[in-house]
XYZ file of N, CA and C in Angstrom:
600
model
N 0.464 -0.884 0.072
C 0.028 0.150 -0.052
C 0.888 1.402 0.295
N 1.729 1.397 0.664
C 3.020 2.675 0.536
C 3.268 2.476 -0.378
N 3.897 1.699 -0.779
C 4.594 1.498 -2.227
C 3.763 2.185 -3.359
N 2.624 1.951 -3.536
C 1.569 2.473 -4.344
C 1.392 3.766 -4.238
N 1.467 4.367 -2.995
C 1.442 5.806 -2.799
C 2.289 6.278 -3.261
N 3.485 5.798 -2.742
C 4.891 6.652 -3.236
C 5.025 6.550 -4.895
N 4.819 5.433 -5.784
C 4.742 5.232 -6.781
C 3.427 6.243 -7.603
N 2.485 6.281 -6.950
C 1.381 7.452 -7.733
C 1.982 8.905 -7.544
N 2.722 9.435 -6.054
C 3.273 10.595 -6.251
C 4.212 11.075 -7.175
N 5.250 9.715 -7.354
C 5.840 10.003 -8.434
C 5.887 10.027 -9.716
N 4.737 9.287 -10.148
C 4.069 9.723 -11.602
C 3.750 10.930 -11.495
N 2.999 11.448 -10.542
C 2.383 12.628 -10.605
C 3.263 13.477 -10.820
N 4.477 13.640 -9.722
C 5.186 14.841 -10.200
C 5.796 14.643 -11.319
N 6.388 13.588 -12.207
C 6.613 13.646 -13.285
C 5.927 14.262 -14.664
N 4.622 13.789 -14.236
C 3.754 14.111 -15.175
C 3.250 15.834 -15.217
N 3.471 16.524 -13.952
C 3.736 18.033 -13.637
C 4.748 18.506 -14.037
N 5.734 18.128 -14.037
C 6.906 18.769 -14.282
C 6.970 18.707 -15.819
N 6.680 17.179 -16.879
C 6.304 17.524 -17.984
C 5.523 18.450 -18.617
N 4.481 18.680 -18.077
C 3.390 19.595 -18.324
C 4.128 20.897 -18.283
N 4.809 21.503 -17.196
C 5.257 22.444 -17.033
C 6.501 22.589 -18.030
N 7.233 21.906 -18.360
C 8.292 21.771 -19.297
C 7.913 22.472 -20.878
N 6.719 21.968 -21.148
C 6.137 22.205 -22.735
C 5.473 23.116 -22.502
N 5.043 23.851 -21.592
C 4.037 25.253 -21.297
C 5.079 26.374 -21.735
N 4.157 26.996 -22.678
C 4.719 28.141 -23.207
C 4.609 29.645 -22.640
N 3.790 29.252 -21.272
C 3.405 30.090 -20.348
C 4.065 30.372 -19.222
N 5.497 30.495 -19.501
C 6.342 30.632 -18.254
C 6.254 32.469 -17.834
N 6.418 33.149 -18.949
C 6.388 34.327 -18.996
C 5.706 35.235 -20.180
N 4.675 35.895 -19.865
C 3.584 36.337 -21.013
C 3.399 37.504 -21.155
N 3.072 38.283 -22.266
C 2.442 39.425 -22.570
C 1.282 39.218 -23.180
N 0.291 40.079 -23.578
C -1.080 39.799 -23.995
C -1.145 39.243 -25.238
N 0.406 39.536 -25.760
C 0.208 38.954 -27.446
C 1.414 37.872 -27.448
N 2.074 37.760 -26.574
C 3.113 36.767 -26.760
C 3.458 36.290 -25.587
N 4.017 34.945 -25.297
C 4.199 34.135 -24.272
C 5.160 33.320 -24.723
N 6.283 32.651 -23.785
C 7.384 31.666 -24.237
C 7.834 31.210 -22.528
N 8.059 29.824 -23.147
C 8.399 29.020 -21.838
C 10.046 28.908 -22.142
N 10.106 27.703 -21.693
C 11.612 26.940 -21.309
C 12.179 26.433 -23.217
N 10.751 25.728 -23.249
C 11.306 25.002 -24.811
C 10.231 25.477 -25.886
N 9.523 26.165 -25.766
C 8.372 27.105 -27.083
C 7.971 28.285 -26.374
N 7.463 28.569 -27.589
C 6.900 30.128 -27.692
C 6.004 30.306 -28.090
N 4.973 31.223 -27.950
C 3.858 31.369 -28.921
C 3.583 32.853 -29.334
N 3.041 33.406 -30.206
C 2.301 34.722 -30.489
C 1.257 34.472 -30.934
N 0.294 35.493 -30.738
C -1.097 35.617 -31.040
C -1.501 37.211 -31.276
N -2.352 37.672 -32.425
C -2.795 38.758 -32.714
C -3.444 39.563 -31.391
N -3.339 40.857 -31.203
C -3.529 41.951 -29.760
C -4.776 41.555 -29.640
N -5.890 41.511 -30.595
C -7.113 41.075 -30.398
C -7.878 40.128 -29.889
N -7.303 38.843 -30.457
C -7.428 37.400 -30.844
C -6.540 36.598 -29.935
N -6.629 36.380 -28.491
C -5.471 35.416 -27.714
C -5.834 34.028 -27.932
N -7.287 33.686 -28.507
C -7.347 32.193 -28.839
C -6.703 31.414 -30.449
N -6.581 32.459 -30.794
C -5.437 32.141 -32.010
C -4.271 32.377 -32.065
N -3.471 31.594 -31.690
C -2.044 31.272 -31.364
C -1.321 30.240 -32.589
N 0.015 31.129 -32.764
C 0.683 30.200 -33.570
C 2.012 30.233 -32.707
N 2.471 28.807 -32.598
C 3.414 28.270 -31.481
C 4.229 27.936 -32.078
N 5.923 27.720 -31.678
C 6.747 27.031 -32.290
C 7.739 26.265 -31.053
N 8.403 25.851 -31.428
C 9.283 24.738 -30.259
C 10.804 24.940 -30.525
N 11.381 25.413 -29.452
C 13.115 25.389 -30.023
C 13.379 23.954 -30.495
N 14.107 23.721 -31.660
C 14.266 22.224 -31.942
C 15.525 21.835 -31.570
N 16.498 22.368 -31.009
C 17.526 21.909 -30.324
C 17.985 22.967 -29.588
N 19.272 22.856 -28.629
C 20.142 23.650 -28.100
C 20.492 24.607 -28.873
N 21.092 24.342 -30.247
C 21.403 25.523 -30.733
C 20.429 26.814 -31.150
N 19.055 26.119 -31.049
C 18.188 27.399 -31.098
C 17.816 28.076 -30.254
N 18.184 27.539 -29.030
C 17.718 28.439 -27.818
C 18.460 29.726 -27.627
N 18.257 30.940 -27.649
C 18.355 32.130 -27.634
C 19.816 32.439 -26.941
N 19.828 31.577 -25.674
C 20.903 32.284 -24.509
C 21.587 31.258 -24.081
N 22.767 31.824 -23.493
C 23.502 30.375 -23.034
C 22.945 29.952 -21.429
N 22.469 31.160 -20.769
C 22.145 31.187 -19.537
C 20.592 29.940 -19.512
N 19.984 30.229 -20.520
C 18.987 29.409 -21.101
C 18.921 28.080 -21.326
N 19.888 27.859 -22.073
C 20.700 26.475 -22.572
C 21.123 25.645 -20.938
N 21.644 26.311 -20.202
C 22.114 25.674 -19.327
C 20.608 25.508 -18.438
N 19.700 26.482 -18.325
C 18.441 26.146 -17.656
C 17.532 25.114 -18.316
N 17.640 24.464 -19.414
C 16.653 23.659 -20.134
C 17.966 22.340 -19.836
N 19.070 22.315 -19.779
C 19.820 21.153 -19.458
C 19.574 20.592 -17.821
N 19.282 21.453 -17.145
C 19.153 21.383 -15.920
C 17.889 20.778 -15.628
N 16.771 21.546 -16.421
C 15.527 20.949 -15.988
C 14.808 19.756 -16.697
N 15.502 19.568 -17.827
C 15.157 18.102 -18.744
C 16.062 17.159 -17.702
N 17.477 17.408 -17.245
C 18.036 16.524 -16.322
C 17.072 16.237 -15.125
N 16.459 17.076 -14.226
C 15.897 16.810 -13.514
C 14.252 15.982 -13.627
N 14.135 16.449 -14.716
C 12.893 15.819 -15.197
C 13.234 14.186 -15.488
N 14.188 13.862 -16.292
C 14.769 12.574 -16.441
C 14.944 12.027 -15.096
N 15.397 12.331 -14.264
C 15.572 11.970 -12.932
C 14.389 11.494 -12.471
N 13.100 12.558 -12.134
C 11.923 11.965 -11.727
C 11.255 10.956 -12.270
N 11.624 10.934 -13.601
C 11.005 9.813 -14.461
C 11.149 8.230 -14.057
N 12.870 8.497 -13.960
C 13.566 7.189 -13.411
C 12.899 6.831 -12.195
N 12.988 7.971 -11.132
C 12.522 7.535 -9.912
C 10.992 6.888 -9.776
N 10.253 7.491 -10.838
C 8.921 7.298 -10.589
C 8.944 5.658 -11.228
N 10.077 5.237 -12.247
C 9.360 3.863 -12.786
C 10.303 3.016 -11.618
N 11.034 3.495 -10.894
C 11.566 2.566 -9.565
C 10.603 2.136 -8.571
N 10.054 3.387 -8.449
C 8.788 3.513 -7.369
C 7.560 2.285 -7.718
N 7.746 2.360 -9.279
C 6.383 1.669 -9.600
C 6.890 0.313 -9.485
N 8.200 0.016 -10.213
C 8.593 -1.455 -10.426
C 8.593 -1.738 -8.770
N 9.096 -1.107 -7.749
C 9.039 -1.336 -6.042
C 7.513 -2.047 -5.954
N 6.589 -0.802 -6.439
C 5.399 -1.492 -5.489
C 4.844 -2.467 -6.428
N 4.938 -2.617 -7.528
C 4.561 -3.961 -8.149
C 5.227 -5.339 -8.227
N 6.499 -5.180 -7.411
C 7.299 -6.185 -7.349
C 6.650 -7.248 -5.904
N 6.665 -8.687 -6.295
C 6.332 -9.343 -5.202
C 7.009 -9.620 -4.165
N 6.047 -9.667 -2.939
C 6.654 -9.378 -1.902
C 7.850 -9.906 -1.419
N 8.212 -11.174 -1.664
C 9.464 -11.519 -1.261
C 10.787 -11.501 -2.321
N 10.461 -10.258 -3.370
C 11.596 -10.221 -3.889
C 12.396 -9.364 -3.691
N 12.033 -8.015 -2.854
C 13.024 -6.818 -2.196
C 12.525 -6.895 -0.939
N 13.155 -6.193 -0.612
C 12.993 -5.847 0.896
C 12.172 -4.724 0.884
N 11.025 -4.592 1.802
C 9.958 -3.298 1.669
C 10.478 -2.246 2.935
N 10.613 -1.317 2.163
C 10.967 -0.022 3.397
C 9.875 0.607 3.213
N 9.606 1.569 4.290
C 8.407 2.600 3.969
C 8.487 3.698 3.087
N 9.825 3.985 2.517
C 9.640 5.022 1.271
C 10.087 4.872 0.151
N 10.495 3.465 -0.116
C 10.790 2.825 -1.585
C 12.070 2.987 -1.415
N 12.836 2.594 -2.638
C 14.083 1.786 -3.133
C 14.976 3.184 -3.167
N 14.768 4.237 -3.872
C 15.966 5.439 -3.516
C 15.279 6.712 -3.569
N 15.466 7.013 -2.372
C 15.055 8.745 -2.246
C 16.263 9.603 -2.595
N 17.141 8.969 -2.503
C 18.501 10.190 -3.275
C 18.100 10.402 -4.922
N 17.512 9.476 -5.600
C 17.068 9.896 -6.983
C 16.308 11.325 -6.960
N 15.315 11.065 -6.120
C 14.319 11.941 -6.217
C 14.977 13.493 -5.744
N 15.882 13.064 -4.630
C 16.531 14.525 -4.099
C 17.563 15.115 -5.189
N 18.170 14.115 -6.097
C 18.869 14.806 -7.047
C 18.168 15.241 -8.197
N 16.919 14.995 -8.375
C 16.159 15.429 -9.270
C 15.586 17.155 -9.000
N 15.090 16.901 -7.481
C 14.895 18.347 -6.939
C 16.004 19.255 -7.186
N 17.138 18.986 -7.053
C 18.252 19.464 -6.894
C 18.367 20.458 -8.264
N 18.671 19.277 -8.907
C 18.615 19.830 -10.506
C 17.338 20.853 -11.355
N 16.548 20.428 -10.654
C 15.395 21.329 -11.057
C 15.181 22.707 -10.364
N 15.812 23.234 -9.390
C 15.960 23.728 -8.508
C 16.822 24.806 -9.049
N 18.201 24.218 -9.330
C 18.993 24.755 -10.135
C 18.598 25.610 -11.464
N 18.006 24.633 -12.201
C 17.405 25.115 -13.382
C 16.232 26.327 -13.511
N 15.761 26.482 -12.151
C 14.528 27.715 -12.379
C 15.611 28.873 -11.453
N 16.559 28.480 -11.046
C 16.915 29.977 -10.474
C 18.134 30.509 -11.705
N 18.400 29.557 -12.605
C 19.233 29.855 -13.676
C 18.498 30.623 -14.871
N 17.102 30.100 -15.041
C 16.453 30.671 -15.963
C 16.298 32.140 -16.307
N 15.958 32.896 -15.046
C 15.801 34.506 -15.144
C 17.040 34.839 -15.849
N 18.245 34.436 -15.430
C 19.369 34.972 -15.943
C 19.298 35.209 -17.539
N 18.351 34.649 -18.292
C 18.236 34.842 -19.780
C 17.455 36.044 -19.604
N 16.744 36.553 -19.083
C 16.162 37.781 -19.474
C 16.488 38.848 -19.897
N 18.151 38.970 -19.817
C 18.860 39.735 -20.543
C 19.334 39.682 -21.645
N 18.651 38.369 -22.232
C 19.061 37.965 -23.597
C 18.030 39.002 -24.473
N 18.644 39.096 -25.887
C 17.819 39.930 -26.946
C 16.587 39.310 -27.198
N 16.339 37.869 -27.194
C 15.015 37.248 -27.338
C 14.160 38.128 -26.253
N 14.759 37.795 -25.081
C 13.630 38.081 -23.838
C 13.414 39.670 -24.054
N 14.286 40.764 -24.081
C 14.451 42.224 -23.925
C 13.302 42.436 -25.289
N 13.154 41.741 -26.309
C 12.492 41.920 -27.482
C 10.816 41.982 -27.313
N 10.451 40.417 -26.393
C 9.383 40.173 -25.786
C 8.901 40.903 -24.530
N 9.749 40.881 -23.628
C 9.351 42.006 -22.720
C 9.815 43.159 -22.121
N 10.331 43.680 -23.654
C 10.577 45.131 -23.740
C 11.996 45.449 -22.923
N 11.812 45.913 -21.757
C 12.550 46.275 -20.664
C 13.145 45.459 -19.509
N 13.391 44.115 -20.029
C 13.633 42.968 -19.023
C 15.239 43.439 -19.238
N 15.857 42.450 -18.127
C 16.873 42.234 -17.446
C 17.137 41.248 -16.677
N 18.442 41.202 -16.139
C 18.856 40.138 -15.338
C 18.091 40.066 -14.176
N 17.190 38.860 -14.108
C 16.432 38.705 -12.764
C 14.910 39.766 -12.850
N 14.602 40.235 -13.890
C 13.830 41.741 -13.991
C 12.868 40.834 -15.056
N 11.638 40.829 -15.478
C 10.588 40.592 -16.036
C 10.190 41.533 -17.383
N 10.385 42.524 -17.127
C 9.941 43.853 -17.562
C 8.432 43.990 -17.852
N 7.874 43.975 -18.841
C 6.464 44.404 -19.352
C 5.935 42.592 -19.122
N 6.648 41.337 -18.983
C 6.144 40.220 -19.112
C 5.906 39.806 -17.344
N 4.686 39.085 -17.299
C 3.884 38.797 -16.526
C 4.452 37.061 -16.012
N 4.736 37.073 -14.707
C 4.679 35.296 -14.552
C 3.248 34.273 -14.768
N 3.839 33.450 -15.662
C 2.774 32.632 -16.038
C 2.594 31.230 -15.146
N 1.632 30.120 -15.484
C 1.328 29.389 -14.646
C 2.353 28.490 -14.868
N 3.123 28.445 -16.285
C 4.041 27.115 -16.554
C 4.649 27.386 -15.423
N 5.711 28.604 -15.044
C 6.610 28.842 -14.242
C 6.371 28.464 -12.901
N 4.804 28.864 -12.559
C 4.666 28.830 -11.034
C 4.512 27.350 -10.641
N 3.956 26.829 -11.840
C 3.819 25.225 -11.738
C 4.995 24.202 -11.721
N 6.026 24.940 -12.349
C 7.527 24.160 -12.040
C 8.048 24.444 -10.811
N 7.749 25.605 -10.256
C 8.433 25.797 -8.755
C 7.474 25.408 -7.950
N 6.220 25.078 -8.063
C 5.500 24.164 -7.091
C 5.893 22.635 -7.060
N 6.484 21.962 -8.488
C 6.968 20.949 -8.613
C 8.243 20.535 -7.956
N 8.957 21.692 -7.808
C 10.194 21.901 -7.535
C 10.432 21.277 -5.982
N 9.331 22.378 -5.443
C 9.163 22.483 -4.063
C 8.652 21.003 -3.337
N 7.763 20.338 -4.100
C 7.302 19.148 -3.523
C 8.132 18.040 -3.752
N 8.941 18.235 -4.984
C 10.008 17.396 -5.417
C 10.806 17.294 -4.165
N 11.499 18.220 -3.603
C 12.439 18.697 -2.244
C 11.650 18.152 -1.043
N 10.458 18.148 -0.893
C 10.101 17.909 0.694
C 9.640 16.280 0.639
N 9.354 15.904 -0.508
C 9.173 14.135 -0.196
C 10.400 13.362 0.084
N 11.332 13.755 -0.678
C 12.545 12.776 -0.081
C 12.755 13.066 1.508
N 12.767 13.971 2.001
C 12.868 14.202 3.384
C 11.761 13.208 4.044
N 10.548 13.271 3.907
C 9.792 12.501 4.333
C 9.957 10.874 4.351
N 10.882 10.584 3.578
C 10.976 9.261 3.184
C 12.251 8.790 3.489
N 13.203 9.415 3.879
C 14.721 9.028 4.541
C 14.250 8.050 5.611
N 14.898 6.746 5.525
C 14.653 5.551 6.716
C 15.072 6.488 7.779
N 14.368 6.263 9.164
C 14.636 6.402 10.387
C 15.116 5.455 10.754
N 16.218 5.318 11.297
C 17.106 4.192 12.305
C 17.091 4.406 13.620
N 16.407 3.927 14.441
C 16.584 3.751 15.928
C 17.029 2.616 16.558
N 18.136 2.959 17.398
C 18.633 2.097 18.000
C 17.995 1.908 19.431
N 17.431 0.597 19.956
C 16.895 0.493 20.772
C 17.496 -0.422 21.914
N 18.080 -0.082 23.120
C 18.530 -1.262 23.635
C 17.452 -1.901 24.781
N 17.527 -2.896 24.847
C 16.386 -3.616 25.405
C 16.288 -4.791 25.881
N 15.480 -5.721 26.212
C 15.360 -6.966 26.579
C 14.151 -7.675 26.080
N 14.467 -8.863 25.684
C 13.401 -9.578 24.760
C 12.361 -10.010 25.832
N 11.024 -9.799 25.469
C 10.006 -10.230 26.209
C 9.715 -11.434 25.849
N 9.525 -12.529 26.959
C 8.665 -13.956 26.585
C 7.570 -14.103 27.182
N 6.335 -14.121 26.669
C 5.210 -14.616 27.449
C 5.198 -16.119 27.756
N 5.300 -16.330 28.935
C 4.820 -17.778 29.180
C 3.154 -18.118 29.577
N 3.115 -19.217 28.990
C 1.610 -19.311 28.729
C 1.388 -19.658 30.159
N 2.194 -20.936 30.853
C 1.678 -21.824 31.966
C 1.941 -21.188 33.060
N 2.563 -19.800 33.058
C 2.515 -19.240 34.580
C 1.902 -17.714 34.430
N 1.424 -17.415 33.094
C 1.265 -16.145 32.902
C 2.094 -15.243 33.686
N 3.334 -15.317 33.358
C 4.079 -14.040 33.817
C 5.149 -13.738 32.492
N 5.341 -12.686 32.674
C 6.530 -12.087 31.634
C 7.987 -12.260 32.465
N 8.702 -12.859 31.284
C 10.028 -13.275 31.786
C 11.294 -12.629 30.638
N 11.705 -11.833 31.635
C 13.008 -10.503 30.565
C 13.948 -11.257 30.569
N 14.582 -11.201 29.376
C 16.009 -12.098 29.306
C 16.498 -11.028 28.313
N 17.837 -10.998 28.751
C 18.613 -9.880 28.000
C 18.977 -10.425 26.722
N 19.055 -8.980 25.812
C 19.231 -9.096 24.266
C 20.627 -9.430 23.964
N 20.260 -10.852 23.037
C 21.680 -11.665 22.369
C 22.010 -10.698 21.119
N 23.164 -10.376 21.075
C 23.781 -10.159 19.627
C 24.442 -11.122 18.770
N 23.920 -11.436 17.544
C 24.158 -12.225 16.754
C 24.814 -11.534 15.434
């Protein structure tokens, strides 16, 4: 049951991350919006009639900081996807095949995915000083969006990064060493017999 919950959470985070990566609504004006991988433009009076394009390769991305951000965010997404597959296989594996723990097989993979995503999100606003962003947002500069407004794609990516970074903290195995005694119940005398713990 616990494995199924973690697998569902892992798959949900992976899907939300993919949705935010392909979204063109990271920064937007009334007639133009762009995301990490796509950008869209629309006539001033008709926001439903958009034409969108995708950056085909890293060479098409207009700024070096933007390229670094894309690599970090895609790396974080790949790690999230890998972790989701691990959690799914762990949840579906027969009980005797692997040792079951409360939080899944590899919380470090999700922690690395969260770190990569957070770094990518912090690097992306550096690209607001690029000619592409200055043309779209007019007065944009380093960490300043100018006339562009924050869109739902960037906000979703931030929330996903926060959730991805909090979940591994809840999953780290808690090891507690308890020194105690073995309690043996005797049916004949209905009393408790305390025996010292044996180290084997």
